[in-house]
Short mmCIF file of C-alpha atoms in Angstrom, two decimals:
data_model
loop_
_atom_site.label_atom_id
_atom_site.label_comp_id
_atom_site.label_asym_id
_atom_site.label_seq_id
_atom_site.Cartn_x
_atom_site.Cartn_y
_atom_site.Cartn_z
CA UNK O 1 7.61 10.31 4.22
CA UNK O 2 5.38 12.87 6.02
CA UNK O 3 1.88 12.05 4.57
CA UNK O 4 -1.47 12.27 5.09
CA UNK O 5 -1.85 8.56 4.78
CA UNK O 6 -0.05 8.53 8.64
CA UNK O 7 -3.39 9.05 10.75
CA UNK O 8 -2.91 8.22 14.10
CA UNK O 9 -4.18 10.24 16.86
CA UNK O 10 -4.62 13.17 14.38
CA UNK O 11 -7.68 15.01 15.23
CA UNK O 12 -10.78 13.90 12.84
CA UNK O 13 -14.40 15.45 12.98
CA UNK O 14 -17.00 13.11 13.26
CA UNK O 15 -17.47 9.37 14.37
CA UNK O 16 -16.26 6.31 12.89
CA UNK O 17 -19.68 5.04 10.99
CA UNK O 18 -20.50 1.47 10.44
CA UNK O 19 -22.65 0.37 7.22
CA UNK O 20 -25.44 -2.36 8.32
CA UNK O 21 -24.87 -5.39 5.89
CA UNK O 22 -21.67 -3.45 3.86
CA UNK O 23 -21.25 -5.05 0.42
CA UNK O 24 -17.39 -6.00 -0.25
CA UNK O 25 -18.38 -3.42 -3.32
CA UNK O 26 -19.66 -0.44 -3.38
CA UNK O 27 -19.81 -0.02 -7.54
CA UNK O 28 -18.67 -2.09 -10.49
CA UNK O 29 -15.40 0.16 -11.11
CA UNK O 30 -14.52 -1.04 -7.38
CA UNK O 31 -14.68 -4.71 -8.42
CA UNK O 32 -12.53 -4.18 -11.52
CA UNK O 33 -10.44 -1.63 -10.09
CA UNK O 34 -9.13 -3.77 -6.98
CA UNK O 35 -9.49 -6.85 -9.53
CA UNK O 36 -6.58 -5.18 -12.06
CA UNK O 37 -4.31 -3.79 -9.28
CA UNK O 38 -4.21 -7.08 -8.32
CA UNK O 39 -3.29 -8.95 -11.22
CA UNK O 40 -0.61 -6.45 -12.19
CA UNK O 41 1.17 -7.11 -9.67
CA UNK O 42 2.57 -9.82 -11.72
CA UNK O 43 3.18 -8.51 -15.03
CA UNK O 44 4.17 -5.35 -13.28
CA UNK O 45 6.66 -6.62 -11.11
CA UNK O 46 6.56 -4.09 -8.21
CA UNK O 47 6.31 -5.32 -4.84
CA UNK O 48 4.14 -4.39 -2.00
CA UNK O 49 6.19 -1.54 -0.84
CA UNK O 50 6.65 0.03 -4.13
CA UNK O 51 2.50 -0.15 -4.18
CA UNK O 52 1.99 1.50 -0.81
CA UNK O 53 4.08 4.36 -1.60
CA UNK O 54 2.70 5.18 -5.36
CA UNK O 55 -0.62 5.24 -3.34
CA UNK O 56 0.40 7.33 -0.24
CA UNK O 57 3.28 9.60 -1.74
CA UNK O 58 0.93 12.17 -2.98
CA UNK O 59 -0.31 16.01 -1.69
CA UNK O 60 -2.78 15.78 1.80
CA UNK O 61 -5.31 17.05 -0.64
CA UNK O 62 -5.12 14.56 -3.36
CA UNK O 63 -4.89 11.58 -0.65
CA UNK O 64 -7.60 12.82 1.59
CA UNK O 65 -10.02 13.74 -1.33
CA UNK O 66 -10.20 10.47 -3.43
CA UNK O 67 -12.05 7.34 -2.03
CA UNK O 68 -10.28 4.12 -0.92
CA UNK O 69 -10.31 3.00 -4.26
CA UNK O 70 -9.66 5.70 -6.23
CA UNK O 71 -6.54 5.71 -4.08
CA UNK O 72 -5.05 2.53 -5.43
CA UNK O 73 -6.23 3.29 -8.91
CA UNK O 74 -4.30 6.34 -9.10
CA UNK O 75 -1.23 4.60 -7.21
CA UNK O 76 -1.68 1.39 -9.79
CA UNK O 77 -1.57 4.38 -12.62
CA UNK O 78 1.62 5.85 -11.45
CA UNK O 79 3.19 2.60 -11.27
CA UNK O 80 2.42 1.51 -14.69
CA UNK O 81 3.68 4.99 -16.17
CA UNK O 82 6.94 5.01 -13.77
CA UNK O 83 7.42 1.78 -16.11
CA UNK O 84 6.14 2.51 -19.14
CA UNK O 85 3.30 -0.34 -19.39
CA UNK O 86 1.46 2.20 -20.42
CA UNK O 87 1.82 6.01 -21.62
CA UNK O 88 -0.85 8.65 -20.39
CA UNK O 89 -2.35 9.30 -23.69
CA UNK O 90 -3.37 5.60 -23.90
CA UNK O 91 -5.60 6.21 -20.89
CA UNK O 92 -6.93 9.63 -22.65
CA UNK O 93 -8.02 7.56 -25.37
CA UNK O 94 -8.87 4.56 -23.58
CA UNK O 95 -7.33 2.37 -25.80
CA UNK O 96 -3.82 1.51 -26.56
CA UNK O 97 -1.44 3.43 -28.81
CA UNK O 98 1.82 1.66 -28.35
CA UNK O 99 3.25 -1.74 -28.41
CA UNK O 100 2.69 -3.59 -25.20
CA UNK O 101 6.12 -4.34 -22.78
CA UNK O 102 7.50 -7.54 -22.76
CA UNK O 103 6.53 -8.61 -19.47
CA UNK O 104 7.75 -11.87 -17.44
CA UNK O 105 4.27 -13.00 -16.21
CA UNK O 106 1.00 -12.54 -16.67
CA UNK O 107 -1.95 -13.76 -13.66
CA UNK O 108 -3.64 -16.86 -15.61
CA UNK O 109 -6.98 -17.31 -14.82
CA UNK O 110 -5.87 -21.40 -14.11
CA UNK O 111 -3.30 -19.76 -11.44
CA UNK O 112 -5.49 -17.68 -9.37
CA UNK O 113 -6.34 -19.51 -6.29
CA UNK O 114 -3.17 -20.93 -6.43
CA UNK O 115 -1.42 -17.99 -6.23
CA UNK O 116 -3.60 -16.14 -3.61
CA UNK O 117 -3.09 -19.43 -1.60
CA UNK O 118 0.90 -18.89 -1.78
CA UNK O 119 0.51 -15.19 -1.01
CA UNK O 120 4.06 -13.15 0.11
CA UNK O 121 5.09 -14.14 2.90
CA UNK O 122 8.06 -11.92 4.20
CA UNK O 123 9.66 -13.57 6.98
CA UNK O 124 13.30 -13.73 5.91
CA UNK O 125 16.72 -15.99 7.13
CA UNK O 126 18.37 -13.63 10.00
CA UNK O 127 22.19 -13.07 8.97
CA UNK O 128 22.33 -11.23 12.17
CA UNK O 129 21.37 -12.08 16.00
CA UNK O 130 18.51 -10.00 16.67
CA UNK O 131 19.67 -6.69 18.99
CA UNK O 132 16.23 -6.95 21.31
CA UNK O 133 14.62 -9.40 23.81
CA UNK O 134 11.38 -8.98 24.84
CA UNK O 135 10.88 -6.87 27.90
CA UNK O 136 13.74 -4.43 26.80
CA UNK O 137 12.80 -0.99 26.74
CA UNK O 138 13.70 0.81 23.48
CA UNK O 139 12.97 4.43 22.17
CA UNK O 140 11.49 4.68 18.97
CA UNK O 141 13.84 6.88 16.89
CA UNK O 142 12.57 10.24 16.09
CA UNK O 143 13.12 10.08 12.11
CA UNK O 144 11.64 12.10 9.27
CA UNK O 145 12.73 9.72 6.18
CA UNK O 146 11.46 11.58 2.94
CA UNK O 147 10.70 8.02 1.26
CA UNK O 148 8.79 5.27 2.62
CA UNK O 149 8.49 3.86 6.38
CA UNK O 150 6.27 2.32 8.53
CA UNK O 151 7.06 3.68 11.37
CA UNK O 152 4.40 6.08 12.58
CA UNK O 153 4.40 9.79 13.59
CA UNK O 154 2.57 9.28 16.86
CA UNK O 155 5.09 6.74 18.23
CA UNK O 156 8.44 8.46 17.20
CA UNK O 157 10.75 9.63 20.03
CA UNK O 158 8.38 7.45 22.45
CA UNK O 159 9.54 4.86 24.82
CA UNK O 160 8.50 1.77 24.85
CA UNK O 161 8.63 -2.15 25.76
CA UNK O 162 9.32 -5.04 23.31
CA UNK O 163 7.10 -7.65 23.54
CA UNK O 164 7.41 -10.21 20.56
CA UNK O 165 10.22 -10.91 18.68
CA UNK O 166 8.51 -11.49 15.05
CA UNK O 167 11.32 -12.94 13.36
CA UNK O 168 13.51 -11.01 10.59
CA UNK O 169 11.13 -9.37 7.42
CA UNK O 170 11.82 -7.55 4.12
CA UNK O 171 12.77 -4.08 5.35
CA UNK O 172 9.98 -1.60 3.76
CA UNK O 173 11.91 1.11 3.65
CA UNK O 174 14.42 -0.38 1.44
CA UNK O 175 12.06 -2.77 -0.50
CA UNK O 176 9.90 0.15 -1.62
CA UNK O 177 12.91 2.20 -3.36
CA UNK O 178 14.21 -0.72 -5.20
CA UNK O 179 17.19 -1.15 -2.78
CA UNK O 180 16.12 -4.48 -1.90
CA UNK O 181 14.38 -6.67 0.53
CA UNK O 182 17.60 -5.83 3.46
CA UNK O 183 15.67 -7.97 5.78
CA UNK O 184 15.55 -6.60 9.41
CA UNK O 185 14.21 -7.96 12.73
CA UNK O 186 10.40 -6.86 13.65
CA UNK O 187 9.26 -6.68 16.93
CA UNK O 188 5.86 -5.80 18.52
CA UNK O 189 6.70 -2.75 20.44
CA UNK O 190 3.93 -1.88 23.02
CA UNK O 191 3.79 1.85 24.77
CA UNK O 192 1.52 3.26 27.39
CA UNK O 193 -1.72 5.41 26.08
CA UNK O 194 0.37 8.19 28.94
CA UNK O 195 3.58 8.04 27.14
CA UNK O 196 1.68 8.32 23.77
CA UNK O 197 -1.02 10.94 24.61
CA UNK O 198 -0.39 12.41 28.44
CA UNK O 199 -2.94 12.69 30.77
CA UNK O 200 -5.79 12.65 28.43
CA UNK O 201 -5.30 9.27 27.54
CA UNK O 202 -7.50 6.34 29.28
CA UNK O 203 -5.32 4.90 32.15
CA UNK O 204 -5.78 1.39 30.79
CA UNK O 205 -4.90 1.52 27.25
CA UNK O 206 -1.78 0.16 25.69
CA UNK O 207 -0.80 0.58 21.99
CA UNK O 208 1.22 -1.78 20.02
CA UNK O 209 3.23 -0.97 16.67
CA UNK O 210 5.24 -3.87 14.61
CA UNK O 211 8.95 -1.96 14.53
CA UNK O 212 11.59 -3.55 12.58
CA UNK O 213 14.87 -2.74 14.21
CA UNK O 214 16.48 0.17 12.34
CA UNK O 215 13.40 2.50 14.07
CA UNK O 216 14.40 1.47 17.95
CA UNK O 217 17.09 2.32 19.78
CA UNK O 218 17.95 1.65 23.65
CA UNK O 219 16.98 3.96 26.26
CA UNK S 1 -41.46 2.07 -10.70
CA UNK S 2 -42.84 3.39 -13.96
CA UNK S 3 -42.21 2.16 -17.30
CA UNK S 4 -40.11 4.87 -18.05
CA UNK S 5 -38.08 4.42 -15.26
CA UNK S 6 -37.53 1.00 -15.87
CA UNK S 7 -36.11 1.87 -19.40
CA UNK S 8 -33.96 4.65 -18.79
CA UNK S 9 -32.43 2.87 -15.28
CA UNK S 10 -30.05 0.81 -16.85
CA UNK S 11 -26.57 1.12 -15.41
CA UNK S 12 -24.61 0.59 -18.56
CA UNK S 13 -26.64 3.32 -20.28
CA UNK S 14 -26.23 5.74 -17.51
CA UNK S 15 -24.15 8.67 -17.80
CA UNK S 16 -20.64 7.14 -16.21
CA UNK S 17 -18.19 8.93 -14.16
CA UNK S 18 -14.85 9.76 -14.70
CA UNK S 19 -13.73 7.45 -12.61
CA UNK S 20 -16.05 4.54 -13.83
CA UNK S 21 -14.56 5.53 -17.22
CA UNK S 22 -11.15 5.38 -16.24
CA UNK S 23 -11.35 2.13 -15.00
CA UNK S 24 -12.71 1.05 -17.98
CA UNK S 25 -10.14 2.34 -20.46
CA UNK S 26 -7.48 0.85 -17.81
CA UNK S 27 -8.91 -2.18 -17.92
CA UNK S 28 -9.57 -2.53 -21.88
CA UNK S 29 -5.48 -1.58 -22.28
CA UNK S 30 -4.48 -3.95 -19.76
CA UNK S 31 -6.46 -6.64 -21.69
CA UNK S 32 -5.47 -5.93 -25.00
CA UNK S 33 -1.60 -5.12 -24.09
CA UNK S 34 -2.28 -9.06 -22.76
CA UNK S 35 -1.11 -7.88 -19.23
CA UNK S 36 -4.36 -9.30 -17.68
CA UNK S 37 -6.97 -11.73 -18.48
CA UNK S 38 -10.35 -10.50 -18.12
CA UNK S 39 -11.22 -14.43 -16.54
CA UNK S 40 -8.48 -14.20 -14.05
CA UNK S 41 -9.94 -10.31 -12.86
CA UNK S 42 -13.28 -12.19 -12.85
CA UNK S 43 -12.02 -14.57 -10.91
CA UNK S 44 -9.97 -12.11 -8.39
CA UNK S 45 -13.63 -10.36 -8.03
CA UNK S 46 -15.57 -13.97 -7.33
CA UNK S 47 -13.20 -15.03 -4.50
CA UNK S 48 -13.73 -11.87 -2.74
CA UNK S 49 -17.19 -11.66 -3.14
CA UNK S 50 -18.30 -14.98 -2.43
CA UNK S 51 -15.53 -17.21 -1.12
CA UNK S 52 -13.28 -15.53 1.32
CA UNK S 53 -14.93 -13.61 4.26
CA UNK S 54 -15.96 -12.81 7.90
CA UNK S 55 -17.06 -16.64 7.93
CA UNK S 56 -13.59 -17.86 7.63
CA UNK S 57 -12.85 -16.29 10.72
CA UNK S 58 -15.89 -17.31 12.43
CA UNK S 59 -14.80 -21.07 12.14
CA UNK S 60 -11.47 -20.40 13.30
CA UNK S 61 -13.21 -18.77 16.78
CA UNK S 62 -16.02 -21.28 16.97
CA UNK S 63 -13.49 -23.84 16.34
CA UNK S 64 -10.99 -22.03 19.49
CA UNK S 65 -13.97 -22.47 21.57
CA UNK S 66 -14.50 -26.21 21.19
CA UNK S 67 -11.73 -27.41 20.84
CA UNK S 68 -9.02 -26.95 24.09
CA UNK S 69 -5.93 -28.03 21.93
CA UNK S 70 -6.74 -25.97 18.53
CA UNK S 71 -7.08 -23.14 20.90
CA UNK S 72 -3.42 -23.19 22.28
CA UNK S 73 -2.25 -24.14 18.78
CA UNK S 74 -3.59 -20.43 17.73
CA UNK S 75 -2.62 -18.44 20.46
CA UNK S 76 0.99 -20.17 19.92
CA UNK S 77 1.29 -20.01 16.82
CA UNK S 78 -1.61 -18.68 14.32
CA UNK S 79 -0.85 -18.89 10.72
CA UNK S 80 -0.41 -22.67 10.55
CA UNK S 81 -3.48 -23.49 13.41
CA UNK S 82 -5.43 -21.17 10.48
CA UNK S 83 -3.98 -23.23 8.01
CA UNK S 84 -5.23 -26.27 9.32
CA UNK S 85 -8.93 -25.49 8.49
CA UNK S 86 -7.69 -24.33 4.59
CA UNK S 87 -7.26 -20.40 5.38
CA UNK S 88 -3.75 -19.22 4.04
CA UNK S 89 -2.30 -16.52 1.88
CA UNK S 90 -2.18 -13.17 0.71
CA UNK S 91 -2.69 -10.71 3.61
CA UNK S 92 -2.32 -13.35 6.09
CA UNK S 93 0.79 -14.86 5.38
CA UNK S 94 1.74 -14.19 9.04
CA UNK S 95 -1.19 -14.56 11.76
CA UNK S 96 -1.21 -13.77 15.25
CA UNK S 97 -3.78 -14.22 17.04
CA UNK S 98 -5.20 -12.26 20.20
CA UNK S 99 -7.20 -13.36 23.11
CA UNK S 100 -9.97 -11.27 24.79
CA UNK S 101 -10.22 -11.83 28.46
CA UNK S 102 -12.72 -10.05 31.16
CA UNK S 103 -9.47 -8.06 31.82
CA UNK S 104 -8.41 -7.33 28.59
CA UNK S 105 -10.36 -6.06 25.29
CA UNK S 106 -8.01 -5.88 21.62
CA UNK S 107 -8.24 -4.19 19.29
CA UNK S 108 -6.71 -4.16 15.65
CA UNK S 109 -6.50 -1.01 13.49
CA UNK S 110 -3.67 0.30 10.50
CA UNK S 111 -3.57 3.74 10.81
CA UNK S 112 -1.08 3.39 7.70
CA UNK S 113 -3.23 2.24 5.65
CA UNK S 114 -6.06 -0.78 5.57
CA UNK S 115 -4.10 -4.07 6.71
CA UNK S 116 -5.97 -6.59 7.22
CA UNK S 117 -5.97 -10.56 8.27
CA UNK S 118 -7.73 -11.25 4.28
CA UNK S 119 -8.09 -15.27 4.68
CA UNK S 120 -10.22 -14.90 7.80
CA UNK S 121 -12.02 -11.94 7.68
CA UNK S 122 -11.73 -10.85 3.89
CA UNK S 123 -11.62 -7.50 2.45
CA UNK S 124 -12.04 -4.29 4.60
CA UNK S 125 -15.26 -2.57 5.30
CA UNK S 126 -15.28 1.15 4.55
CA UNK S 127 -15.19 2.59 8.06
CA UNK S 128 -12.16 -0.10 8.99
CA UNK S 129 -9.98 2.55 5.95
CA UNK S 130 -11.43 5.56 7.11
CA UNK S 131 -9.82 8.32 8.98
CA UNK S 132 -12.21 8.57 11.82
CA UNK S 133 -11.21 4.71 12.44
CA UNK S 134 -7.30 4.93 11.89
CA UNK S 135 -7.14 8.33 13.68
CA UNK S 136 -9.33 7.29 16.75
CA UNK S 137 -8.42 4.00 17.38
CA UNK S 138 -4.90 4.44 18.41
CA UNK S 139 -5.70 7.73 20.86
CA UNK S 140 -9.24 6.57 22.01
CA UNK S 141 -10.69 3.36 21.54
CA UNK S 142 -13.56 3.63 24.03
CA UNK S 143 -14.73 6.21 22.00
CA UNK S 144 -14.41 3.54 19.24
CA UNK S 145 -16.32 1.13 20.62
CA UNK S 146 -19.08 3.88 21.80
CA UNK S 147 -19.62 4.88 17.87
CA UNK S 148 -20.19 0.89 17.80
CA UNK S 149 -22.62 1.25 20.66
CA UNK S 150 -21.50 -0.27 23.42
CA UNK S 151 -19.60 0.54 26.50
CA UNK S 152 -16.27 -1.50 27.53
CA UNK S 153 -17.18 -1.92 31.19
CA UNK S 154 -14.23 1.08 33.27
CA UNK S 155 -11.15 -0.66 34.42
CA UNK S 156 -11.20 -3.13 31.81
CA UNK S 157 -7.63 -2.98 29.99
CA UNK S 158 -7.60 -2.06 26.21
CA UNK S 159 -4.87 -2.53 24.00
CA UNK S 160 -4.12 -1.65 20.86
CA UNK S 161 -2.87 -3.74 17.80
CA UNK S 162 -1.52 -1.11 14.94
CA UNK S 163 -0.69 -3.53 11.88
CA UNK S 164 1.94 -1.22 10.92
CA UNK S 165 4.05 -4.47 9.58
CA UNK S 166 3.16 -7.50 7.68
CA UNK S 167 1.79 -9.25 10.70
CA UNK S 168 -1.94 -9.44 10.35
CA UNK S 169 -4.27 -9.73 14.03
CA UNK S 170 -6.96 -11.88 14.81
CA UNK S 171 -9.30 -11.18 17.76
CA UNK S 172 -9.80 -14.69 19.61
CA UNK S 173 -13.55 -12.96 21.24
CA UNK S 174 -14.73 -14.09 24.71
CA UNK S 175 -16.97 -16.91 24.41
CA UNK S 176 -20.55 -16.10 24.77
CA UNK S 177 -22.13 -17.16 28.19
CA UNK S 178 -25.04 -19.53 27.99
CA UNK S 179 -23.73 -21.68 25.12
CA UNK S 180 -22.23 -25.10 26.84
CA UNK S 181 -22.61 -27.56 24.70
CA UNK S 182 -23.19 -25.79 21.54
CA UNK S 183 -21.90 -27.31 18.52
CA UNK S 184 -19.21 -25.92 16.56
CA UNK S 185 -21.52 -24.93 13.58
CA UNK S 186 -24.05 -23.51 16.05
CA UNK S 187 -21.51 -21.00 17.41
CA UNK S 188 -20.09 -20.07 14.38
CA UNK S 189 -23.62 -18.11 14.18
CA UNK S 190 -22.59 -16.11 16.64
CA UNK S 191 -18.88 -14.73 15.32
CA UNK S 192 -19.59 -10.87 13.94
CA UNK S 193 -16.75 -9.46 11.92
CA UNK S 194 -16.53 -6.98 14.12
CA UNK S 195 -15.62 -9.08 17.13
CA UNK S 196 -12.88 -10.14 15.29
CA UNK S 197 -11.63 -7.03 14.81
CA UNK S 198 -12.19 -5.83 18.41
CA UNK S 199 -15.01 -3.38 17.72
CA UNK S 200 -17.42 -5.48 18.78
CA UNK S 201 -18.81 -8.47 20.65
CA UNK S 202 -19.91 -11.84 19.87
CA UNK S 203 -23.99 -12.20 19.39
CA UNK S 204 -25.62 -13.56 22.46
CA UNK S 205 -27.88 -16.70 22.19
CA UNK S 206 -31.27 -15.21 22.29
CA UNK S 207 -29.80 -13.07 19.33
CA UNK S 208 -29.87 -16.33 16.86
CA UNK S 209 -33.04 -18.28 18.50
#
């Protein structure tokens, strides 16, 4: 998906800006905003993918406009409506009008470290050899998918080098439609700041992407 | 501050936004549809705030520096050397680690969206989700590390780490010069955040005299 969330090397007024001494929160609604995304997850049942693209599969505008924050609050909202946990008059009223879902799990407050401890880890059994060794030089495939990816606009139809083999992961771009994890091999695929940005980039820079192997093909 | 003031600046009786009122009815249907438990979001919030941070990391590096054998355990292999010190999880389920040299400066961005190694360095600061960060970093990074304030010296090599995967990257910083024999503890002092991430350098010793 073309979106504004893909950022690199687009042109952007203005430096990056450092805060001296930056709180982990800016405001209350920050704490319990990131605080309920979080433990939805597991009454909610979505899975990382499926959260990345209700928060980035949304008009330039929209994306751009609304703080970090505001960003997964609206893409936590579209989730929960996409399965009716809740219905958008409930949040106009700010109370709830209709029976809750049966849901599987709930985040128990006994659970919590536990279960940040665990975390997701996505490294997968390989049912396949993987295609690349490091040192190959692969082109990263110039695609336009309309749903989610991870590949990058600013690498696409660029050559590059493998460097690490990463082992096999849960394929995004089938995890966040509900097709399934389809685990893939992932590499870290490094290209020269020349192939990437021609002569105005700095002679000495390098810039790595993790690939999985559907997005490279051999030169 | 007047008396007046002091009455009237009470957050919970100040006019609230839309968004700070969102949240809120979110967060009372949540509870009372019993999808969340107000003690586990508490709890979510606590961790965040005051358990896992920058200072995780900073043991991990301190720890690289003292210790020959931890150090090649990282580079190797960094989510189970990270392990060994109690550091695991979400957002760092897979850890690789990265090793400045006098040749070589890193430097870890998303420009996807805000990934992040969470067990060692915690959440993200603003400017790390901003689009001046993930639009710059990737095209130029000196010009990165001058809105930092400070100059990589020309000729030194700078790559490039775009978390674009699930693979979250630790900056191993250069080692200070003029700390032999500090203890571990001491030079945790001297691990920023930002030298972690590659946007900045370690603090010198006269910095934490």
């Amino acid at each position: 998906m073309e979106g504004a969330h893909d950022m690199g090397g687009v042109k952007w007024s203005g430096p990056v800006r450092p805060e001296p001494d930056e709180p982990v929160f800016h405001a209350e609604w920050e704490r319990r905003a990131f605080a309920i995304t979080m433990a939805m997850g597991m009454p909610g049942g979505w899975n990382i993918d499926m959260s990345r693209f209700a928060r980035e599969d949304r008009p330039p505008e929209d994306y751009l406009g609304k703080s970090y924050y505001q960003i997964w609050l609206a893409g936590l909202e579209r989730l929960m409506l996409e399965r009716s946990l809740i219905a958008p008059n409930e949040i106009e009223a700010g109370k709830p009008l209709h029976p809750a879902k049966p849901v599987k799990r709930t985040l128990r407050p006994d659970d919590v470290a536990a279960v940040l401890h665990r975390g997701g880890p996505t490294e997968r059994e390989a049912k396949a050899p993987a295609l690349f060794a490091a040192g190959d030089r692969i082109r990263a495939k110039m695609i336009h998918p309309p749903t989610h990816t991870r590949l990058p606009r600013y690498v696409r139809g660029h050559v590059g080098v493998i460097e690490r083999v990463l082992g096999c992961h849960v394929f995004p771009d089938s995890n966040a439609t509900g097709a399934g994890e389809n685990p893939q091999w992932l590499y870290t695929v490094t290209f020269d700041g020349r192939e990437l940005w021609g002569d105005v980039s700095d002679p000495n820079l390098k810039v790595s992407v993790d690939a999985w192997e559907p997005y490279l093909e051999r030169t | 501050m007047s008396d007046h003031d002091h009455h009237h600046g009470d957050h919970d009786h100040s006019e609230l936004s839309e968004t700070e009122l969102r949240v809120r009815a979110l967060e009372t249907i949540l509870t009372e549809k019993g999808y969340v438990e107000p003690a586990a979001l508490d709890l979510l919030i606590e961790t965040y705030e005051t358990k896992v941070g920058p200072r995780n990391g900073a043991r991990v590096v301190a720890r690289a520096w003292t210790d020959p054998a931890f150090r090649a355990r990282l580079l190797r292999d960094a989510t189970p050397a990270i392990a060994e010190i109690g550091y695991a999880g979400r957002q760092g389920e897979h850890i690789v680690a990265i090793e400045n040299t006098p040749q070589l400066h890193n430097m870890v961005v998303c420009t996807l969206c805000s990934c992040y190694p969470w067990p060692v360095l915690g959440l993200p600061p603003v400017w790390y989700k901003s689009a001046p960060y993930r639009s710059k970093a990737v095209k130029d990074p000196r010009g990165v590390l001058r809105d930092f304030g400070f100059e990589l010296p020309e000729g030194t090599g700078i790559r490039v780490w775009d978390s674009t995967a699930e693979i979250r990257y630790l900056v191993l910083p250069m080692r200070p010069a003029g700390t032999d024999g500090w203890s571990e503890e001491r030079l945790v002092e001297l691990v920023t955040r930002d030298s972690m991430i590659g946007t900045g350098l370690p603090k010198q010793p006269r910095e934490v005299a």
